[in-house]
Short mmCIF file of C-alpha atoms in Angstrom, two decimals:
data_model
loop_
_atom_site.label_atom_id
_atom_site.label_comp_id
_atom_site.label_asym_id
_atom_site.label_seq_id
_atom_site.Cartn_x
_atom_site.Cartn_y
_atom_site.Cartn_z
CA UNK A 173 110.69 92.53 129.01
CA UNK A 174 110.08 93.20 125.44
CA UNK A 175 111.82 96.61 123.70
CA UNK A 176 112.14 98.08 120.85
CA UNK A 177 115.27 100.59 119.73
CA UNK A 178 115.81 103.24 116.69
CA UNK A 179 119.24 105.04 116.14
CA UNK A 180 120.23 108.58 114.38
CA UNK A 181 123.78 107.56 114.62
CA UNK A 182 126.52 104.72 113.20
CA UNK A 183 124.20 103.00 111.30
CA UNK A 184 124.63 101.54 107.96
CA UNK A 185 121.77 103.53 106.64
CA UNK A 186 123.11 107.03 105.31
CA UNK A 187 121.74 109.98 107.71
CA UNK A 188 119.10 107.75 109.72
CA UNK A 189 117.43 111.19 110.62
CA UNK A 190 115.87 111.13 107.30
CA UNK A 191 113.86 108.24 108.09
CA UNK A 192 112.99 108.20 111.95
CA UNK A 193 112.95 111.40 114.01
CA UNK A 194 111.47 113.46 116.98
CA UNK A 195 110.46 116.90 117.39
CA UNK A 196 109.68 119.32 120.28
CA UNK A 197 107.41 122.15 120.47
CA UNK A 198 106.13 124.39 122.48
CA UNK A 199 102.00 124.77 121.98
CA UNK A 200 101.19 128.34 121.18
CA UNK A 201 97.06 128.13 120.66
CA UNK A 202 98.15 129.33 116.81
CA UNK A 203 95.53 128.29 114.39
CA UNK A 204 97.18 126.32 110.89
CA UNK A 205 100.48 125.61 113.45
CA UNK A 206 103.03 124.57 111.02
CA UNK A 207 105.30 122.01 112.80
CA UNK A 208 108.76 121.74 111.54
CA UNK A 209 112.07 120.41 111.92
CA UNK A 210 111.60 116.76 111.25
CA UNK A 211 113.90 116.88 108.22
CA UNK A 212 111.36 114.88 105.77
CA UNK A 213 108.21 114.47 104.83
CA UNK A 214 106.70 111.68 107.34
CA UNK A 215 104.22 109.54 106.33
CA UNK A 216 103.09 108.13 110.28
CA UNK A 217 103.37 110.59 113.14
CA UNK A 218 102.52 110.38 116.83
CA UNK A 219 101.67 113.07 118.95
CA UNK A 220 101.52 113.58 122.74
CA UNK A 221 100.86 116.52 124.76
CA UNK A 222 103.99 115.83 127.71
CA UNK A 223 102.38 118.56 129.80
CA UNK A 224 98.53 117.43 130.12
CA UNK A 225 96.64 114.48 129.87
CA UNK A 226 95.28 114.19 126.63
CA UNK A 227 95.46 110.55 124.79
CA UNK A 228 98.35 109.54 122.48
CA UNK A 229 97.53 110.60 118.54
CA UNK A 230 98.65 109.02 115.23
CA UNK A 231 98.15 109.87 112.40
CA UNK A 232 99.12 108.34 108.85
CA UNK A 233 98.99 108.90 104.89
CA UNK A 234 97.57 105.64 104.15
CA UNK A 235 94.60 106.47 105.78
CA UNK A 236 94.46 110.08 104.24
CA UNK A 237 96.04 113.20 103.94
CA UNK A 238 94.54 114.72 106.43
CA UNK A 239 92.95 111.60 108.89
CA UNK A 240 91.19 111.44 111.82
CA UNK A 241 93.33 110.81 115.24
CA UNK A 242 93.80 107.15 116.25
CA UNK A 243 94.72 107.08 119.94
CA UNK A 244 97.55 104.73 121.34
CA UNK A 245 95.66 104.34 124.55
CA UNK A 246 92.60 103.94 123.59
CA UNK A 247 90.20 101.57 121.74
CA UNK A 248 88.14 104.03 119.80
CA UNK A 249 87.97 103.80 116.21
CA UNK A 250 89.26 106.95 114.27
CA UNK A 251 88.41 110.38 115.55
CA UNK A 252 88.06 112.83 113.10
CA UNK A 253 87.18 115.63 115.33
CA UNK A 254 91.12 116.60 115.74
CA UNK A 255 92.36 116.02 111.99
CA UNK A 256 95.89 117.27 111.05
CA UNK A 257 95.73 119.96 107.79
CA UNK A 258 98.67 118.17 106.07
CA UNK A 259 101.62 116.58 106.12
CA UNK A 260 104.66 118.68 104.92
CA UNK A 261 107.91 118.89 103.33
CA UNK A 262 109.94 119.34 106.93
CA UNK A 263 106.31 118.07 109.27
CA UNK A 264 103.18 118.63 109.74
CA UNK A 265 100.82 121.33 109.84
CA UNK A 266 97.40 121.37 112.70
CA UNK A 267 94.29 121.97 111.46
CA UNK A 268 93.08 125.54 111.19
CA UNK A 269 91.47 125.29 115.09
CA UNK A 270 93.92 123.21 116.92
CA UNK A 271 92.70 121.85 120.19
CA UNK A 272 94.59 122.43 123.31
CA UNK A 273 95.95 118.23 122.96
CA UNK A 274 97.94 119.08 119.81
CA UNK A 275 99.18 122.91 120.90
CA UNK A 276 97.75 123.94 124.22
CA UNK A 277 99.69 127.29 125.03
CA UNK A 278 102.85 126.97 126.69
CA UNK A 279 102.09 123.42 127.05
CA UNK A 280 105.42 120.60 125.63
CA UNK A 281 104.31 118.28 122.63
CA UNK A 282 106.66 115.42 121.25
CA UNK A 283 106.55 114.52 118.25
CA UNK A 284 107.73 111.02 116.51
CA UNK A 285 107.99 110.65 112.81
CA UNK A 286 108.85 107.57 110.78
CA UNK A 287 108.82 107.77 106.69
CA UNK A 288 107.39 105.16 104.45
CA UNK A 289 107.32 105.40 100.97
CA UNK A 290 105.66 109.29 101.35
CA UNK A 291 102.57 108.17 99.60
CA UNK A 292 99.12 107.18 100.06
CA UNK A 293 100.38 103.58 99.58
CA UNK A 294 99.82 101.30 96.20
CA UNK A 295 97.96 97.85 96.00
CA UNK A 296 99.84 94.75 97.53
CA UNK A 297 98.49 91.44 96.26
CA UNK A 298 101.19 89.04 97.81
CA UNK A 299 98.44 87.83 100.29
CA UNK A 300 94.84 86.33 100.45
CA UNK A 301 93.83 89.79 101.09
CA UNK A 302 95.21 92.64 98.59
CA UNK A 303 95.99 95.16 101.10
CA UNK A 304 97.11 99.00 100.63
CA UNK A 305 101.14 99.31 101.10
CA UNK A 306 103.25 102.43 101.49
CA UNK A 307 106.96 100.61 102.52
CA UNK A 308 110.36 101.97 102.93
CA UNK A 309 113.00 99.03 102.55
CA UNK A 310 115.54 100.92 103.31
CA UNK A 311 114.89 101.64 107.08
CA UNK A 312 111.98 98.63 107.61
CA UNK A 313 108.82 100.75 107.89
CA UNK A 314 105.89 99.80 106.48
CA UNK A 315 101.78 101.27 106.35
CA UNK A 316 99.54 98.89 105.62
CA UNK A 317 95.98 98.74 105.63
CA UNK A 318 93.25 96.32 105.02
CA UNK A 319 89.93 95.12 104.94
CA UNK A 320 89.42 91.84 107.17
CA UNK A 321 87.06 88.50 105.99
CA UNK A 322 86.94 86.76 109.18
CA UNK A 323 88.83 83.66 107.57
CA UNK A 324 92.58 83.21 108.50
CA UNK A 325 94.19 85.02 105.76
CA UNK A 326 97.69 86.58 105.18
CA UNK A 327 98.40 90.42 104.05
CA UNK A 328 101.70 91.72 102.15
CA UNK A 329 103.96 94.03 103.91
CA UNK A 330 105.85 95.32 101.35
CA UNK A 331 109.18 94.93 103.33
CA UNK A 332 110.72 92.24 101.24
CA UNK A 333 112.19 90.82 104.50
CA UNK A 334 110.33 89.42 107.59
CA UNK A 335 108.90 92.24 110.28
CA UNK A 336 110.50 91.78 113.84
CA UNK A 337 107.54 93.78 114.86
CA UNK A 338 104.11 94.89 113.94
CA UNK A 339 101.03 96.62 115.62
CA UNK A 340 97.84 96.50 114.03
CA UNK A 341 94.33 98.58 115.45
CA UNK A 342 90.86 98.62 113.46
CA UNK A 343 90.26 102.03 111.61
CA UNK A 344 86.64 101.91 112.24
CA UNK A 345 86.54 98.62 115.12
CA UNK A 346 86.48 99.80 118.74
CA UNK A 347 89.03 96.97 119.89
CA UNK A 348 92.84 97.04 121.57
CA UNK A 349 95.94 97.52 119.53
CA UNK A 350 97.20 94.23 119.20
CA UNK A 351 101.29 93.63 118.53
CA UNK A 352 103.50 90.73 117.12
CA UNK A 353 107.02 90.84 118.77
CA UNK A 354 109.71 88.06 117.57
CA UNK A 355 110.50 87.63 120.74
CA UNK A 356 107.34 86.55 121.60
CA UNK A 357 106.51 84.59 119.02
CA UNK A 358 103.53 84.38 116.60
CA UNK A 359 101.60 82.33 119.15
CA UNK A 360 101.72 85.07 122.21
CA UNK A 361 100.66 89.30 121.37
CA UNK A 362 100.29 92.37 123.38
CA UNK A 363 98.48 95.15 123.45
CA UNK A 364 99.61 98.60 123.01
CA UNK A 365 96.99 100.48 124.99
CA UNK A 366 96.59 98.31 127.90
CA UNK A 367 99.24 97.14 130.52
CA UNK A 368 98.07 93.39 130.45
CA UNK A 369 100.71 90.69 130.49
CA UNK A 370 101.39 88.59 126.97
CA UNK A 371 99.24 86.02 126.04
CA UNK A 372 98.76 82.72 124.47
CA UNK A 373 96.35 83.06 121.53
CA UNK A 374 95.56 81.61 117.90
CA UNK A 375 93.12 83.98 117.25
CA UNK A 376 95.74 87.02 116.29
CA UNK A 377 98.18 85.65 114.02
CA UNK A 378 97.35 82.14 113.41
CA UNK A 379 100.31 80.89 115.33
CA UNK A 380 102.32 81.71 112.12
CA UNK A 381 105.60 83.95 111.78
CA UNK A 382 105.69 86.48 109.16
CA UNK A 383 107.24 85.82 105.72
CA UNK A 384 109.83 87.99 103.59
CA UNK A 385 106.58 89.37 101.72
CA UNK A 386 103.56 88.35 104.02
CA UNK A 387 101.95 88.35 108.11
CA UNK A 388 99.19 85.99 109.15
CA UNK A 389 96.08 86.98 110.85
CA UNK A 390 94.15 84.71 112.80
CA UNK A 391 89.74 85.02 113.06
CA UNK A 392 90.04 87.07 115.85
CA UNK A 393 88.10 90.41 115.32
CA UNK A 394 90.90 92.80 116.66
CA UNK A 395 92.46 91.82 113.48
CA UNK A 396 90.31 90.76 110.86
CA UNK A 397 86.57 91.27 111.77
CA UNK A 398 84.57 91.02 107.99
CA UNK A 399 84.31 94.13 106.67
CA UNK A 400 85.91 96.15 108.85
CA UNK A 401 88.52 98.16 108.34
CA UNK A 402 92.90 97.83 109.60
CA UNK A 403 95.54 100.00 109.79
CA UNK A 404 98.86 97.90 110.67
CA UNK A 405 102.79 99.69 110.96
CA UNK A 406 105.21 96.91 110.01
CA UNK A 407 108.99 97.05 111.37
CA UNK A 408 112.09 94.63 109.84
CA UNK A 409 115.40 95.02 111.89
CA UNK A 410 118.39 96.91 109.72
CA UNK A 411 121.44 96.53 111.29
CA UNK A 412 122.47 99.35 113.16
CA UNK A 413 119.69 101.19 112.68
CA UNK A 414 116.64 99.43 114.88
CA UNK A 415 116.46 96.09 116.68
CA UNK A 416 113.75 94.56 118.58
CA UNK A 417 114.52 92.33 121.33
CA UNK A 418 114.25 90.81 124.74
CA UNK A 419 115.90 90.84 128.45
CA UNK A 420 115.83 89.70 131.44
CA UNK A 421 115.29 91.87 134.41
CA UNK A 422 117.63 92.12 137.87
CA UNK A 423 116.28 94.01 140.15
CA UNK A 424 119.02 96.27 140.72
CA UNK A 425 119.25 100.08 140.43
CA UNK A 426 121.61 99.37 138.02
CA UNK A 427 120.11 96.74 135.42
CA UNK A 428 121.27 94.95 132.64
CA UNK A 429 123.40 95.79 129.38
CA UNK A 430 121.38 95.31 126.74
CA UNK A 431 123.41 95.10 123.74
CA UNK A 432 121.57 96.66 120.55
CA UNK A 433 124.76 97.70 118.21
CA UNK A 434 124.21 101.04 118.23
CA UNK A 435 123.37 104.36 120.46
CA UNK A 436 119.59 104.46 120.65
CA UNK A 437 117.52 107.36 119.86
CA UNK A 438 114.16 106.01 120.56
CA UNK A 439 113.46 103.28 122.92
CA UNK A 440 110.19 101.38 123.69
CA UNK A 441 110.02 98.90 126.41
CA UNK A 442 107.02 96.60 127.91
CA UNK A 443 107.21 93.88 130.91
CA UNK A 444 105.84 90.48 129.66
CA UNK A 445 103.79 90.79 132.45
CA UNK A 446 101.31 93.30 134.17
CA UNK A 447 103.26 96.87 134.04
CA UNK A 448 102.88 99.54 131.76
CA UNK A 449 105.06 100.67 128.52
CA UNK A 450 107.29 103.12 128.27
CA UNK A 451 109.02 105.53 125.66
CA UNK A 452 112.51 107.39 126.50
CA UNK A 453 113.59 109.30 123.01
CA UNK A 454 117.34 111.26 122.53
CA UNK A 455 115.46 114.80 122.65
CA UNK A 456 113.17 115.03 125.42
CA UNK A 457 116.66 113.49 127.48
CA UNK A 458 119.75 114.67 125.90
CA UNK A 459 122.21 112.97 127.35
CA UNK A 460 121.95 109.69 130.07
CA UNK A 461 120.31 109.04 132.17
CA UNK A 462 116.90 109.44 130.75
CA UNK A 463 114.67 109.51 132.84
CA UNK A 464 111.73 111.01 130.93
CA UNK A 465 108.86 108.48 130.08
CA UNK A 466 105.50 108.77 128.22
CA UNK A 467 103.51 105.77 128.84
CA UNK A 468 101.81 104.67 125.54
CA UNK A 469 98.79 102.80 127.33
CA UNK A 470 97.92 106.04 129.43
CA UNK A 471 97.22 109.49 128.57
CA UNK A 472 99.50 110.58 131.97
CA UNK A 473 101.59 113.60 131.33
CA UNK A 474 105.33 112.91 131.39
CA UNK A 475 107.03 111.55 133.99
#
């Protein structure tokens, strides 16, 4: 299994809630629904309605200030027939007619919010292709986006240290969510939206590991069709904050201790093989065990 772990607590970073939180709500069919309570301005959110089966949404500043949806479990390119109105000091606000997936009445929403640089992002020319870069060093979070050639190339993450993880899904390319793991190396990926087991490929990230200031992309066209348009979200381990690792599995009710330095409030986990991913966060279960999951590769309600 692969996972993937934030904190809000003992971590080196001062107040980690002002760079990775979640939010609850309660949908109330009010039109211009101002969402609040993250505690900053996020600059990538992701949105799922727990009690109905409507897809997983994200939304980002790089792409705009108020973008279409891209959905998690899906391979559609960006819908902008459920746009967010903004993104605010303390969240978000829905668009003046919000549909029932982003606050149905009385139906539960989550809400996950990660901060970048709160900005549409400035030019990054530390690769073969200048991307668009919104990065926050100080947690590991980075927004990039690009424009592929169809030649192996490299893009600049802004991070100033290597990403231990990084998802990347064409703006305007009907194709999977593919994901490097350091785990898994730069020669295996995953993808987000489906529950297929890792695999061996060149094509994604040119069987190259990610430097302090670049990743790789391979010719496949998930990543870097000509012309078309990426959005990637770029993660760099900070001690005691996130980590992003590996374990082995035993079968028992009771599994393994997985060590990760600090008390997770956000954890996302994937067998290297068929099985689908899951998401447990500190506020839909407030104390162990959590047993709440939202599956990122299905629009099933929580479970």
């Amino acid at each position: 299994y692969i996972w993937i772990g934030y904190n809000m607590a003992y971590s080196t970073i001062s107040k980690p809630s002002l760079h990775f939180n979640t939010v609850l709500y309660t949908g109330n069919d009010q039109n211009s629904r101002a969402v609040t309570g993250v505690g900053f301005q996020p600059d990538w959110v992701w949105l799922k309605n727990r009690s109905d089966t409507y897809s997983h949404q994200t939304f980002d500043r790089v792409r705009g200030t108020a973008p279409g949806a891209l959905y998690a479990d899906l391979t559609n390119t960006e819908d902008t027939s459920y746009p967010i109105s903004s993104f605010d000091n303390d969240g978000i606000t829905l668009r003046a007619t919000s549909h029932i997936s982003q606050n149905g009445n009385n139906d539960n929403f989550v809400l996950w919010n990660w901060k970048a640089a709160n900005s549409a992002g400035s030019s990054n020319s530390d690769g073969s292709i200048t991307s668009t870069v919104s990065a926050n060093t100080t947690s590991g979070f980075s927004i990039v986006k690009y424009t592929g050639t169809g030649s192996s190339a490299t893009v600049g993450h802004g991070l100033g240290t290597a990403p231990a993880f990084y998802v990347v899904k064409g703006i305007n390319k009907v194709q999977d969510w593919r994901i490097f793991h350091q785990k898994l190396g730069a020669t295996k990926s995953m993808e987000i939206n489906e529950r297929n087991p890792a695999n061996t490929t060149s094509g994604n990230w040119n069987d190259t590991a990610p430097t302090n200031s670049v990743f790789s992309l391979g010719t496949f066209t998930a990543v870097n069709e000509s012309g078309k348009n990426y959005i990637a979200y770029c993660f760099a381990e900070k001690k005691g904050f996130s980590k992003f690792g590996s374990y082995t599995g035993n079968g028992s009710t009771f599994g393994p201790f997985i060590y990760t330095g600090f008390k997770p409030a956000w954890v996302m986990w994937k067998k290297t093989d068929t099985e689908d991913w899951g998401v447990s966060d500190n506020k839909r279960d407030i104390s162990n065990v959590m047993n709440l999951k939202l599956r990122p590769n299905s629009n099933s309600v929580e479970s």
